[in-house]
mmCIF file of C-alpha atoms and ligand atoms in Angstrom:
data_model
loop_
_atom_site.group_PDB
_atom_site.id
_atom_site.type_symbol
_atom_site.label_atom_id
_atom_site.label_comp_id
_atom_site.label_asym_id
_atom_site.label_seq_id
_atom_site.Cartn_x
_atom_site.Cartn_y
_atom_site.Cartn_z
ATOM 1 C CA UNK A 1 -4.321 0.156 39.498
ATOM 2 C CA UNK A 2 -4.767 -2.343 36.853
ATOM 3 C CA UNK A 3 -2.527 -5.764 36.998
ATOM 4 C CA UNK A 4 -0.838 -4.800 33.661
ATOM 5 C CA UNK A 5 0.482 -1.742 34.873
ATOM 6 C CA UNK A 6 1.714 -3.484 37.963
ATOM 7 C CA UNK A 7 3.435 -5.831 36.005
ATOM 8 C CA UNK A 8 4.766 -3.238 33.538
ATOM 9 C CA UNK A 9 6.112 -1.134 36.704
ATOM 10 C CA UNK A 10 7.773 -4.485 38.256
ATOM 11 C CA UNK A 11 9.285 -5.376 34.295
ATOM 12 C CA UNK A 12 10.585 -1.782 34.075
ATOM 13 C CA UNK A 13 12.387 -1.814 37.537
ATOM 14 C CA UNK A 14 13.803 -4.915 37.014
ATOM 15 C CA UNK A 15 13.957 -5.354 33.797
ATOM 16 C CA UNK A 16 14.337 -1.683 32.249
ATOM 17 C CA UNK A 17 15.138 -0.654 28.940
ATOM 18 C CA UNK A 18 18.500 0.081 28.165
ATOM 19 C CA UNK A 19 20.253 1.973 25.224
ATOM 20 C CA UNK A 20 21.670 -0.505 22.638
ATOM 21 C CA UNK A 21 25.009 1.031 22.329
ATOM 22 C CA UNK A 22 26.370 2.584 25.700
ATOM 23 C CA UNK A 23 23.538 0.407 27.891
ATOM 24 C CA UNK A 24 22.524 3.290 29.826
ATOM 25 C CA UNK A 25 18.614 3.166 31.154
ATOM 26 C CA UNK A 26 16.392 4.837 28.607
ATOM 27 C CA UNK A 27 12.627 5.689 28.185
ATOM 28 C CA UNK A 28 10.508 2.446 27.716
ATOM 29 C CA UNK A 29 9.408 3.617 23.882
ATOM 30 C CA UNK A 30 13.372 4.140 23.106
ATOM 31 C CA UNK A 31 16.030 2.114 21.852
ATOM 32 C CA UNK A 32 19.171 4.858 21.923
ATOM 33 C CA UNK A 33 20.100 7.122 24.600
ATOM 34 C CA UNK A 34 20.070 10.968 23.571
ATOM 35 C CA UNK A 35 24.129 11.276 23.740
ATOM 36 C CA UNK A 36 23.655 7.983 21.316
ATOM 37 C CA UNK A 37 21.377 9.344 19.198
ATOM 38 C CA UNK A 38 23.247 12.375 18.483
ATOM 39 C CA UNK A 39 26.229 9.985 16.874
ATOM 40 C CA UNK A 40 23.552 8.445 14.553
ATOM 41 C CA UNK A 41 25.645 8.036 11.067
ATOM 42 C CA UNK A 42 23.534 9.525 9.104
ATOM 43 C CA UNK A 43 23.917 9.748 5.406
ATOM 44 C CA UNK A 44 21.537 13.333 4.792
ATOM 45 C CA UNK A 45 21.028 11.740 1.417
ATOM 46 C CA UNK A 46 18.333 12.069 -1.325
ATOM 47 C CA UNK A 47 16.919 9.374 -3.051
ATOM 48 C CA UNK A 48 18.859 10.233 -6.173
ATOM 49 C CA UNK A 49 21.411 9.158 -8.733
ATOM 50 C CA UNK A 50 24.051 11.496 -6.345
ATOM 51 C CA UNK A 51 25.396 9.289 -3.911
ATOM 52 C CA UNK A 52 27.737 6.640 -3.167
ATOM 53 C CA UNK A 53 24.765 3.337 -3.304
ATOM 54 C CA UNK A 54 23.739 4.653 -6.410
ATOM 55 C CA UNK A 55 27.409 4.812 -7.975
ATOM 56 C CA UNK A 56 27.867 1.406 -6.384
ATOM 57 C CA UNK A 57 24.883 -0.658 -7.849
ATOM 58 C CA UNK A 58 25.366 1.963 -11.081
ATOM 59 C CA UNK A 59 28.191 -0.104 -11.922
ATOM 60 C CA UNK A 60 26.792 -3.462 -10.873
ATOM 61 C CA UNK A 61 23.189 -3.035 -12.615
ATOM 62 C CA UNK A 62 20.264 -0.716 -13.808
ATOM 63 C CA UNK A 63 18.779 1.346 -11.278
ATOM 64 C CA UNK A 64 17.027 4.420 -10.952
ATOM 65 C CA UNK A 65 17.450 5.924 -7.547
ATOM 66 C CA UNK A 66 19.600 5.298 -4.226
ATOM 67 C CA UNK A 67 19.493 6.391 -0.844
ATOM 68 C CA UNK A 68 20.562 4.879 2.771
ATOM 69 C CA UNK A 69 19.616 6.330 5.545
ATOM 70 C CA UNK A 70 22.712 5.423 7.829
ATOM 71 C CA UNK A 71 26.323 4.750 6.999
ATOM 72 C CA UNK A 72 27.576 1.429 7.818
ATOM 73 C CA UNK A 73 30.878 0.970 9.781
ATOM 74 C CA UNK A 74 32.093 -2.005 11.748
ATOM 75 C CA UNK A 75 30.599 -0.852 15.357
ATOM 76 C CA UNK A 76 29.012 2.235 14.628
ATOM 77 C CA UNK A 77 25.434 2.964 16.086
ATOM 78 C CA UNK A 78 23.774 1.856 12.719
ATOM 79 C CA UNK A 79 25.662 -1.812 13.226
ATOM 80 C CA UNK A 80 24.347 -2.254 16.389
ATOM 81 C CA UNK A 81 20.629 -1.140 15.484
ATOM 82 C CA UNK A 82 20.753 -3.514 12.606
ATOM 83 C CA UNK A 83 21.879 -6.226 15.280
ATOM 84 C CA UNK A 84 19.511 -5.296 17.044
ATOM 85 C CA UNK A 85 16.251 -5.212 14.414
ATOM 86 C CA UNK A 86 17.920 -8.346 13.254
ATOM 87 C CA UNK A 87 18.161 -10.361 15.994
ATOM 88 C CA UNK A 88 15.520 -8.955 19.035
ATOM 89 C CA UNK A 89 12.862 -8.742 16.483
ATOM 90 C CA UNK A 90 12.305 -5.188 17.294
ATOM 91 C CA UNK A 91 9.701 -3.847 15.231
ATOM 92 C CA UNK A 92 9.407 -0.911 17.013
ATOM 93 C CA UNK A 93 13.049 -0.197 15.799
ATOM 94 C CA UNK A 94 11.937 -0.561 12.298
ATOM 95 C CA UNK A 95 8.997 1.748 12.873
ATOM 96 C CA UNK A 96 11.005 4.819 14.290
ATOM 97 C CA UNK A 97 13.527 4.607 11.670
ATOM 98 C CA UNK A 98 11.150 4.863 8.607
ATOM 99 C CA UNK A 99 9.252 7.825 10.621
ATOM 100 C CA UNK A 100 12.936 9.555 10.062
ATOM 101 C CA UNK A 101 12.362 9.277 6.629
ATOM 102 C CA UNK A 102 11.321 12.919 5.201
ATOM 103 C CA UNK A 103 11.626 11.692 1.674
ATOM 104 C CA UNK A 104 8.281 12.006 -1.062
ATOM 105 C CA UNK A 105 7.833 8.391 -1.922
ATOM 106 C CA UNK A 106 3.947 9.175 -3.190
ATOM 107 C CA UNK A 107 4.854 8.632 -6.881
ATOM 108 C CA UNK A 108 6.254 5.253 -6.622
ATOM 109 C CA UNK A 109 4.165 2.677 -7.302
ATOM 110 C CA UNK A 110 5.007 0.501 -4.085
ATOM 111 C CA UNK A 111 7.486 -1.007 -1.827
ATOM 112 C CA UNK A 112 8.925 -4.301 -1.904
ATOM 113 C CA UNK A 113 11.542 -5.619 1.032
ATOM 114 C CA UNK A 114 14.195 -8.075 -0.194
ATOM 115 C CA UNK A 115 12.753 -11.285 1.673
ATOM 116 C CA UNK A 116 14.368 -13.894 3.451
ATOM 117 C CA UNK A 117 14.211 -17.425 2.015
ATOM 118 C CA UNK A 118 10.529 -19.009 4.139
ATOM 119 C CA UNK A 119 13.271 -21.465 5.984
ATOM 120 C CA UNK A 120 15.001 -18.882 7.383
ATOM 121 C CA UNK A 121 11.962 -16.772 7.678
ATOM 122 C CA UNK A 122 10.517 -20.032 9.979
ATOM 123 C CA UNK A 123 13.600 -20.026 12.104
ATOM 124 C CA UNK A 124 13.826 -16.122 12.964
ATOM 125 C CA UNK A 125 9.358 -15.603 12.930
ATOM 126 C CA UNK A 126 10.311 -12.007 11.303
ATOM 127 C CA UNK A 127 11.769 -10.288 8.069
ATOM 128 C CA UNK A 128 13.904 -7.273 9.888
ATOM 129 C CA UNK A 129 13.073 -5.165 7.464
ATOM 130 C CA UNK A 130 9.359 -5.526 6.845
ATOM 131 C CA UNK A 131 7.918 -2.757 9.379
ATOM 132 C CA UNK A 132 10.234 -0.492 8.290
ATOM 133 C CA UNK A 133 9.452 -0.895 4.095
ATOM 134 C CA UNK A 134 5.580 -0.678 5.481
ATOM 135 C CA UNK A 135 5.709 1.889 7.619
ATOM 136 C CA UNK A 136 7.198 3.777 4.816
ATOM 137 C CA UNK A 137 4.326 2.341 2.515
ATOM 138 C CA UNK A 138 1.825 3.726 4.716
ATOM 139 C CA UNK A 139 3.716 6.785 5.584
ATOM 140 C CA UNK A 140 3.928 7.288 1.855
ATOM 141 C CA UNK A 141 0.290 5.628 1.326
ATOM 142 C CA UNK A 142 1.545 4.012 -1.455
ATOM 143 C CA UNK A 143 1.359 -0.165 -1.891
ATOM 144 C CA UNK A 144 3.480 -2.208 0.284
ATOM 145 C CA UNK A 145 4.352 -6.205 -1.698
ATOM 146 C CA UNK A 146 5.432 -7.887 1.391
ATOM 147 C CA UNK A 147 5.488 -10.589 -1.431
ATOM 148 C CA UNK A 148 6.555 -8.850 -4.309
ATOM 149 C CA UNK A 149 9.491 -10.521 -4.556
ATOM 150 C CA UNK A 150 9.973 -14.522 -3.757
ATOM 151 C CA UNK A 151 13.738 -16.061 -2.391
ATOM 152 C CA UNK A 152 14.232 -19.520 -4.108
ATOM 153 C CA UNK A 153 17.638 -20.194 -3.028
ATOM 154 C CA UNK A 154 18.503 -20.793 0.709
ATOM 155 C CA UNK A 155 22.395 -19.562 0.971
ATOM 156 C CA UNK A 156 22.963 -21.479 4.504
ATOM 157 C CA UNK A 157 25.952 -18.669 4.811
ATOM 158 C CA UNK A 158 27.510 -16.479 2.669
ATOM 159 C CA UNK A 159 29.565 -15.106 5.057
ATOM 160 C CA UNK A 160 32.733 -16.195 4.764
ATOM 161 C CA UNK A 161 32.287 -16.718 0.412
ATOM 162 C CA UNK A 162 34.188 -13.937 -1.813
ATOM 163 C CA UNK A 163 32.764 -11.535 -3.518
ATOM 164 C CA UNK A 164 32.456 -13.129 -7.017
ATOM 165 C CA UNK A 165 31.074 -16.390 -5.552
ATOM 166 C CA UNK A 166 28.327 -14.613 -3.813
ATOM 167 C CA UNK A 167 27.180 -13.270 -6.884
ATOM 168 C CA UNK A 168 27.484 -16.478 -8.723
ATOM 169 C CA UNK A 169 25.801 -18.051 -5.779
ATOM 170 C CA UNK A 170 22.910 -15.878 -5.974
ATOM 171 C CA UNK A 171 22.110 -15.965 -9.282
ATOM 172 C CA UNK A 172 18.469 -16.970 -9.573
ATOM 173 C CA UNK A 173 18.041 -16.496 -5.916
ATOM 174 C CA UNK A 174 14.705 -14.897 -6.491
ATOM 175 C CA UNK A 175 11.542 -14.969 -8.195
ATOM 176 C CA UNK A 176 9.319 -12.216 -9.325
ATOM 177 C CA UNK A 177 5.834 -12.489 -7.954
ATOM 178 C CA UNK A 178 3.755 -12.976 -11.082
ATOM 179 C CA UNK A 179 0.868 -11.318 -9.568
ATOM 180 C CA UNK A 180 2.924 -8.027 -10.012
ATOM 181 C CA UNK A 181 2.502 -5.301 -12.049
ATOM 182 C CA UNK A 182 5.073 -3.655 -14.332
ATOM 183 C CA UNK A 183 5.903 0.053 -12.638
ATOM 184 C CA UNK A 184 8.399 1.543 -10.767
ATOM 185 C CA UNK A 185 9.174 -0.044 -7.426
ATOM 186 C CA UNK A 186 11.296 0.888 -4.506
ATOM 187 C CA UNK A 187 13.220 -2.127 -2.784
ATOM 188 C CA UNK A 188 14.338 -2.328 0.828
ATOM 189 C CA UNK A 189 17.331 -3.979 2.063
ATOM 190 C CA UNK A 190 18.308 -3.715 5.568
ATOM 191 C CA UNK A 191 22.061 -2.915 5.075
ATOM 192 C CA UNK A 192 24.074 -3.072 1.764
ATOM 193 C CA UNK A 193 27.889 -4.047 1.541
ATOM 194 C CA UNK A 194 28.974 -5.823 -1.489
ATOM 195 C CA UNK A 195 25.600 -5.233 -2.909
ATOM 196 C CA UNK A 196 25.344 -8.642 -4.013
ATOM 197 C CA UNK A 197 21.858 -9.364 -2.800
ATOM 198 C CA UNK A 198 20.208 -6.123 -3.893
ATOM 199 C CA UNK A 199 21.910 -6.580 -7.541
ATOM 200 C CA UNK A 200 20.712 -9.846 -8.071
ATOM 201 C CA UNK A 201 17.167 -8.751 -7.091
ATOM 202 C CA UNK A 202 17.150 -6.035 -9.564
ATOM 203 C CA UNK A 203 18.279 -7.603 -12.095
ATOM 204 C CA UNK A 204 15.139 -10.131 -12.026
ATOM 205 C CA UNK A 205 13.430 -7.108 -13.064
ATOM 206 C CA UNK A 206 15.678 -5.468 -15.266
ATOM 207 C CA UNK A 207 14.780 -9.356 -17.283
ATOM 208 C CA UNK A 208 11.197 -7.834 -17.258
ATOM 209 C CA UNK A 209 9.889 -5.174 -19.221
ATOM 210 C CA UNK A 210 8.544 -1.896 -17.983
ATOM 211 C CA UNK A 211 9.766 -2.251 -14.479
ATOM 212 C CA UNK A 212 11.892 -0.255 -12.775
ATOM 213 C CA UNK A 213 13.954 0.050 -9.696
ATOM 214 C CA UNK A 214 14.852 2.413 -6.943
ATOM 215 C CA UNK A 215 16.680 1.260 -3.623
ATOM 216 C CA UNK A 216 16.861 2.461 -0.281
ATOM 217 C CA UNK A 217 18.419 0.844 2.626
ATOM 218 C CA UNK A 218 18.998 1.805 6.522
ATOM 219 C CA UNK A 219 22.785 1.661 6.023
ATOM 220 C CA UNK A 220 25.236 1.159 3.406
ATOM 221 C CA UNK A 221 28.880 0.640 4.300
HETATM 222 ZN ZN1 ZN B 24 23.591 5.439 24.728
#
């Protein structure tokens, strides 16, 4: 036997992997139990003008399509995963829930994930959403711009700021990497509540001509 797999076997017994949400002991390649996974909130959306993101950003900006993959609720299973991909950089996460994904993406002309300002990008080592928006790329074998769109402004927190000042706030909060061309691009945000962030992205683009954008996110409360 090979001292990896020893060391693997001793990890797993003492250290094995457990289900994010109820904690019992799961499959190594897993991150939800199967009782779990059957409570996934999923949305069973299209990426269309016919659901609630789309009728949310509709009124906020122009967009072309919406879809979510997940509802968001305070403590539902989607929460926790985003915790989760957020906070225990677990690509793997990211990975599996793109591979859910049974949506033609082949006509786009490429994915972009909202980015996180390079500070905070420094501090965590990981965009949450990146292996998701490329596994989709590549599922989809379409481009993925992991720099397609720049953050300028570094909002410390926005937490705790209404609604209206988040918007005001950011204003300008990106840039538009000049290296890309006009087409129709699908953005990827991780979860969208106020919609602040995505709205603020688009509308960078809506500024530009011939570009166009579609959003999908893993959850949307
Ligand atoms: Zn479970």
């Amino acid at each position: 036997m090979e001292i990896k797999i020893i060391v693997n076997s001793f990890v797993d017994l003492f250290f094995p992997m457990r289900c994010i949400d109820c904690q019992e002991v799961i499959q190594k390649s897993q991150f939800l139990c199967t009782d779990c996974s059957s409570k996934l909130p999923f949305t069973y959306w299209k990426l269309n003008k016919d659901n609630e993101l789309y009728h949310k950003l509709k009124n906020l900006t122009q967009v072309q399509n919406a879809y979510s993959l997940f509802h968001f609720k305070h403590k539902n299973n989607a929460q926790k995963i985003l915790h989760e991909m957020k906070y225990k950089n677990r690509p793997d996460i990211g990975i599996d829930l793109a591979n859910l994904i049974d949506i033609d993406l082949s006509n786009y002309d490429g994915i972009i994930p909202i980015p996180l300002h390079e500070k905070r990008l420094k501090k965590r080592g990981y965009n949450q959403v990146a292996y998701f928006a490329e596994t989709l790329a590549k599922k989809n074998k379409i481009p993925y711009y992991s720099d397609g769109l720049i953050r300028t402004k570094y909002n410390s927190s926005q937490v705790r700021e209404n609604k209206k000042n988040r918007i005001r706030n950011l204003n300008n909060a990106f840039e538009i990497n000049p290296k890309l061309l006009a087409g129709h691009y699908i953005l990827i945000d991780d979860v969208v509540t106020t919609g602040a962030t995505l709205v603020s992205a688009i509308e960078k683009f809506n500024s530009l001509d011939n570009f166009k954008i579609s959003v999908m996110s893993i959850a949307c409360a």
